[in-house]
Amino acid sequence: MKITKKSSRQRRARKTRMKIRAQDAVRLCVHRTPQHIYAQIISDDGAKVLASASTLDKQIKSQLKSTGNVEAARLVGKLVAQRALLAGLAKVAFDRSGYDYHGRVKALAESAREGGLQF
């Protein structure tokens, strides 16, 4: 098997998810593409999405010129935090999906914290 950038990221993501699963914690999962960023709050058993937000949401897309930047990630973080609090969730584990905690992923996490989520 050839080691690629994607397979390395998936290995890191698996390792993190196993630690989160051992804690029985609800997780805030982030996925990014060059043009968009997605955030989901997933139940502790991994079976159900409890809240979600992305740059494809009409609320966010209408406010932005570009959806693949740090400002877009901040808005997604704020929106997912609002939706989580409405669903009665305040404490989550942050699952960065093997991405570096830098740039858009960091911006999303910090704005979710400012929005009231604890992790």
PDB file of C-alpha atoms in Angstrom:
ATOM      1  CA  MET A   1       0.000   0.000   0.000  1.00  0.00           C
ATOM      2  CA  LYS A   2       1.352   3.376  -1.006  1.00  0.00           C
ATOM      3  CA  ILE A   3       1.358   5.997   1.723  1.00  0.00           C
ATOM      4  CA  THR A   4      -0.359   9.126   0.455  1.00  0.00           C
ATOM      5  CA  LYS A   5      -1.291  12.422   2.054  1.00  0.00           C
ATOM      6  CA  LYS A   6      -4.930  11.323   2.229  1.00  0.00           C
ATOM      7  CA  SER A   7      -4.182   7.928   3.792  1.00  0.00           C
ATOM      8  CA  SER A   8      -1.986   9.590   6.434  1.00  0.00           C
ATOM      9  CA  ARG A   9      -4.786  12.029   7.279  1.00  0.00           C
ATOM     10  CA  GLN A  10      -7.301   9.184   7.516  1.00  0.00           C
ATOM     11  CA  ARG A  11      -4.964   7.270   9.856  1.00  0.00           C
ATOM     12  CA  ARG A  12      -4.680  10.314  12.143  1.00  0.00           C
ATOM     13  CA  ALA A  13      -8.476  10.751  12.032  1.00  0.00           C
ATOM     14  CA  ARG A  14      -9.058   7.102  12.994  1.00  0.00           C
ATOM     15  CA  LYS A  15      -6.707   7.432  15.961  1.00  0.00           C
ATOM     16  CA  THR A  16      -8.497  10.559  17.227  1.00  0.00           C
ATOM     17  CA  ARG A  17     -11.953   9.061  16.750  1.00  0.00           C
ATOM     18  CA  MET A  18     -11.030   5.965  18.748  1.00  0.00           C
ATOM     19  CA  LYS A  19      -9.941   8.166  21.670  1.00  0.00           C
ATOM     20  CA  ILE A  20     -13.170  10.184  21.447  1.00  0.00           C
ATOM     21  CA  ARG A  21     -15.253   7.000  21.298  1.00  0.00           C
ATOM     22  CA  ALA A  22     -13.509   5.687  24.439  1.00  0.00           C
ATOM     23  CA  GLN A  23     -14.654   8.862  26.235  1.00  0.00           C
ATOM     24  CA  ASP A  24     -18.292   8.378  25.101  1.00  0.00           C
ATOM     25  CA  ALA A  25     -18.341  12.018  24.028  1.00  0.00           C
ATOM     26  CA  VAL A  26     -20.474  13.843  21.490  1.00  0.00           C
ATOM     27  CA  ARG A  27     -18.075  15.089  18.797  1.00  0.00           C
ATOM     28  CA  LEU A  28     -17.801  18.133  16.575  1.00  0.00           C
ATOM     29  CA  CYS A  29     -16.501  16.711  13.298  1.00  0.00           C
ATOM     30  CA  VAL A  30     -14.942  18.969  10.644  1.00  0.00           C
ATOM     31  CA  HIS A  31     -14.523  18.238   6.948  1.00  0.00           C
ATOM     32  CA  ARG A  32     -12.932  20.640   4.502  1.00  0.00           C
ATOM     33  CA  THR A  33     -12.545  20.881   0.772  1.00  0.00           C
ATOM     34  CA  PRO A  34     -10.805  23.655  -1.162  1.00  0.00           C
ATOM     35  CA  GLN A  35     -14.131  25.454  -1.694  1.00  0.00           C
ATOM     36  CA  HIS A  36     -16.211  24.563   1.388  1.00  0.00           C
ATOM     37  CA  ILE A  37     -16.051  23.585   5.041  1.00  0.00           C
ATOM     38  CA  TYR A  38     -18.563  21.387   6.871  1.00  0.00           C
ATOM     39  CA  ALA A  39     -19.170  20.835  10.602  1.00  0.00           C
ATOM     40  CA  GLN A  40     -21.376  18.185  12.197  1.00  0.00           C
ATOM     41  CA  ILE A  41     -22.119  17.346  15.785  1.00  0.00           C
ATOM     42  CA  ILE A  42     -22.393  13.567  15.964  1.00  0.00           C
ATOM     43  CA  SER A  43     -23.869  11.517  18.817  1.00  0.00           C
ATOM     44  CA  ASP A  44     -21.586   9.537  21.116  1.00  0.00           C
ATOM     45  CA  ASP A  45     -22.418   6.238  19.387  1.00  0.00           C
ATOM     46  CA  GLY A  46     -21.747   7.776  15.952  1.00  0.00           C
ATOM     47  CA  ALA A  47     -25.202   6.902  14.641  1.00  0.00           C
ATOM     48  CA  LYS A  48     -26.930  10.274  14.497  1.00  0.00           C
ATOM     49  CA  VAL A  49     -26.111  13.837  13.416  1.00  0.00           C
ATOM     50  CA  LEU A  50     -27.451  16.166  16.100  1.00  0.00           C
ATOM     51  CA  ALA A  51     -26.567  19.514  14.483  1.00  0.00           C
ATOM     52  CA  SER A  52     -24.721  20.638  11.385  1.00  0.00           C
ATOM     53  CA  ALA A  53     -23.609  23.685   9.427  1.00  0.00           C
ATOM     54  CA  SER A  54     -21.597  24.313   6.289  1.00  0.00           C
ATOM     55  CA  THR A  55     -20.721  26.992   3.787  1.00  0.00           C
ATOM     56  CA  LEU A  56     -23.508  25.594   1.610  1.00  0.00           C
ATOM     57  CA  ASP A  57     -26.144  26.898   4.069  1.00  0.00           C
ATOM     58  CA  LYS A  58     -28.087  29.796   2.590  1.00  0.00           C
ATOM     59  CA  GLN A  59     -27.564  31.877   5.748  1.00  0.00           C
ATOM     60  CA  ILE A  60     -23.792  31.751   5.328  1.00  0.00           C
ATOM     61  CA  LYS A  61     -23.457  31.659   1.551  1.00  0.00           C
ATOM     62  CA  SER A  62     -25.382  34.903   1.136  1.00  0.00           C
ATOM     63  CA  GLN A  63     -22.999  36.758   3.489  1.00  0.00           C
ATOM     64  CA  LEU A  64     -19.776  35.672   1.754  1.00  0.00           C
ATOM     65  CA  LYS A  65     -17.944  36.433  -1.442  1.00  0.00           C
ATOM     66  CA  SER A  66     -15.817  33.267  -1.114  1.00  0.00           C
ATOM     67  CA  THR A  67     -16.683  30.103   0.822  1.00  0.00           C
ATOM     68  CA  GLY A  68     -13.208  28.549   1.053  1.00  0.00           C
ATOM     69  CA  ASN A  69     -11.533  30.972   3.451  1.00  0.00           C
ATOM     70  CA  VAL A  70     -11.020  31.613   7.168  1.00  0.00           C
ATOM     71  CA  GLU A  71     -13.912  34.079   7.401  1.00  0.00           C
ATOM     72  CA  ALA A  72     -16.310  31.440   6.056  1.00  0.00           C
ATOM     73  CA  ALA A  73     -14.991  28.931   8.611  1.00  0.00           C
ATOM     74  CA  ARG A  74     -15.639  31.435  11.417  1.00  0.00           C
ATOM     75  CA  LEU A  75     -19.260  31.832  10.331  1.00  0.00           C
ATOM     76  CA  VAL A  76     -19.734  28.044  10.135  1.00  0.00           C
ATOM     77  CA  GLY A  77     -18.293  27.648  13.649  1.00  0.00           C
ATOM     78  CA  LYS A  78     -20.611  30.285  15.030  1.00  0.00           C
ATOM     79  CA  LEU A  79     -23.657  28.751  13.323  1.00  0.00           C
ATOM     80  CA  VAL A  80     -22.908  25.180  14.420  1.00  0.00           C
ATOM     81  CA  ALA A  81     -22.475  26.427  18.007  1.00  0.00           C
ATOM     82  CA  GLN A  82     -25.878  28.156  17.897  1.00  0.00           C
ATOM     83  CA  ARG A  83     -27.550  25.029  16.528  1.00  0.00           C
ATOM     84  CA  ALA A  84     -25.851  22.821  19.121  1.00  0.00           C
ATOM     85  CA  LEU A  85     -26.988  25.026  21.985  1.00  0.00           C
ATOM     86  CA  LEU A  86     -30.544  24.949  20.608  1.00  0.00           C
ATOM     87  CA  ALA A  87     -30.314  21.134  20.599  1.00  0.00           C
ATOM     88  CA  GLY A  88     -29.210  21.217  24.252  1.00  0.00           C
ATOM     89  CA  LEU A  89     -25.537  20.397  23.670  1.00  0.00           C
ATOM     90  CA  ALA A  90     -22.836  22.481  25.319  1.00  0.00           C
ATOM     91  CA  LYS A  91     -19.932  20.049  25.745  1.00  0.00           C
ATOM     92  CA  VAL A  92     -18.383  18.285  22.742  1.00  0.00           C
ATOM     93  CA  ALA A  93     -15.080  16.712  21.720  1.00  0.00           C
ATOM     94  CA  PHE A  94     -13.360  18.360  18.738  1.00  0.00           C
ATOM     95  CA  ASP A  95     -12.639  15.959  15.873  1.00  0.00           C
ATOM     96  CA  ARG A  96     -10.401  17.708  13.363  1.00  0.00           C
ATOM     97  CA  SER A  97     -10.537  14.675  11.029  1.00  0.00           C
ATOM     98  CA  GLY A  98      -6.769  14.431  10.778  1.00  0.00           C
ATOM     99  CA  TYR A  99      -6.367  17.996   9.479  1.00  0.00           C
ATOM    100  CA  ASP A 100      -3.773  20.300  11.048  1.00  0.00           C
ATOM    101  CA  TYR A 101      -5.155  22.587  13.751  1.00  0.00           C
ATOM    102  CA  HIS A 102      -4.371  25.625  11.643  1.00  0.00           C
ATOM    103  CA  GLY A 103      -6.123  28.061   9.320  1.00  0.00           C
ATOM    104  CA  ARG A 104      -9.760  27.246   8.589  1.00  0.00           C
ATOM    105  CA  VAL A 105      -9.980  24.352  11.073  1.00  0.00           C
ATOM    106  CA  LYS A 106      -8.598  26.536  13.872  1.00  0.00           C
ATOM    107  CA  ALA A 107     -10.910  29.431  12.947  1.00  0.00           C
ATOM    108  CA  LEU A 108     -13.954  27.146  13.040  1.00  0.00           C
ATOM    109  CA  ALA A 109     -12.962  25.731  16.441  1.00  0.00           C
ATOM    110  CA  GLU A 110     -12.297  29.130  17.998  1.00  0.00           C
ATOM    111  CA  SER A 111     -15.570  30.624  16.774  1.00  0.00           C
ATOM    112  CA  ALA A 112     -17.480  27.567  18.037  1.00  0.00           C
ATOM    113  CA  ARG A 113     -15.882  28.121  21.457  1.00  0.00           C
ATOM    114  CA  GLU A 114     -16.842  31.801  21.346  1.00  0.00           C
ATOM    115  CA  GLY A 115     -20.364  30.702  20.398  1.00  0.00           C
ATOM    116  CA  GLY A 116     -20.686  28.762  23.660  1.00  0.00           C
ATOM    117  CA  LEU A 117     -19.429  25.236  22.970  1.00  0.00           C
ATOM    118  CA  GLN A 118     -16.959  23.695  25.416  1.00  0.00           C
ATOM    119  CA  PHE A 119     -14.177  21.370  24.240  1.00  0.00           C
TER     120      PHE A 119
END
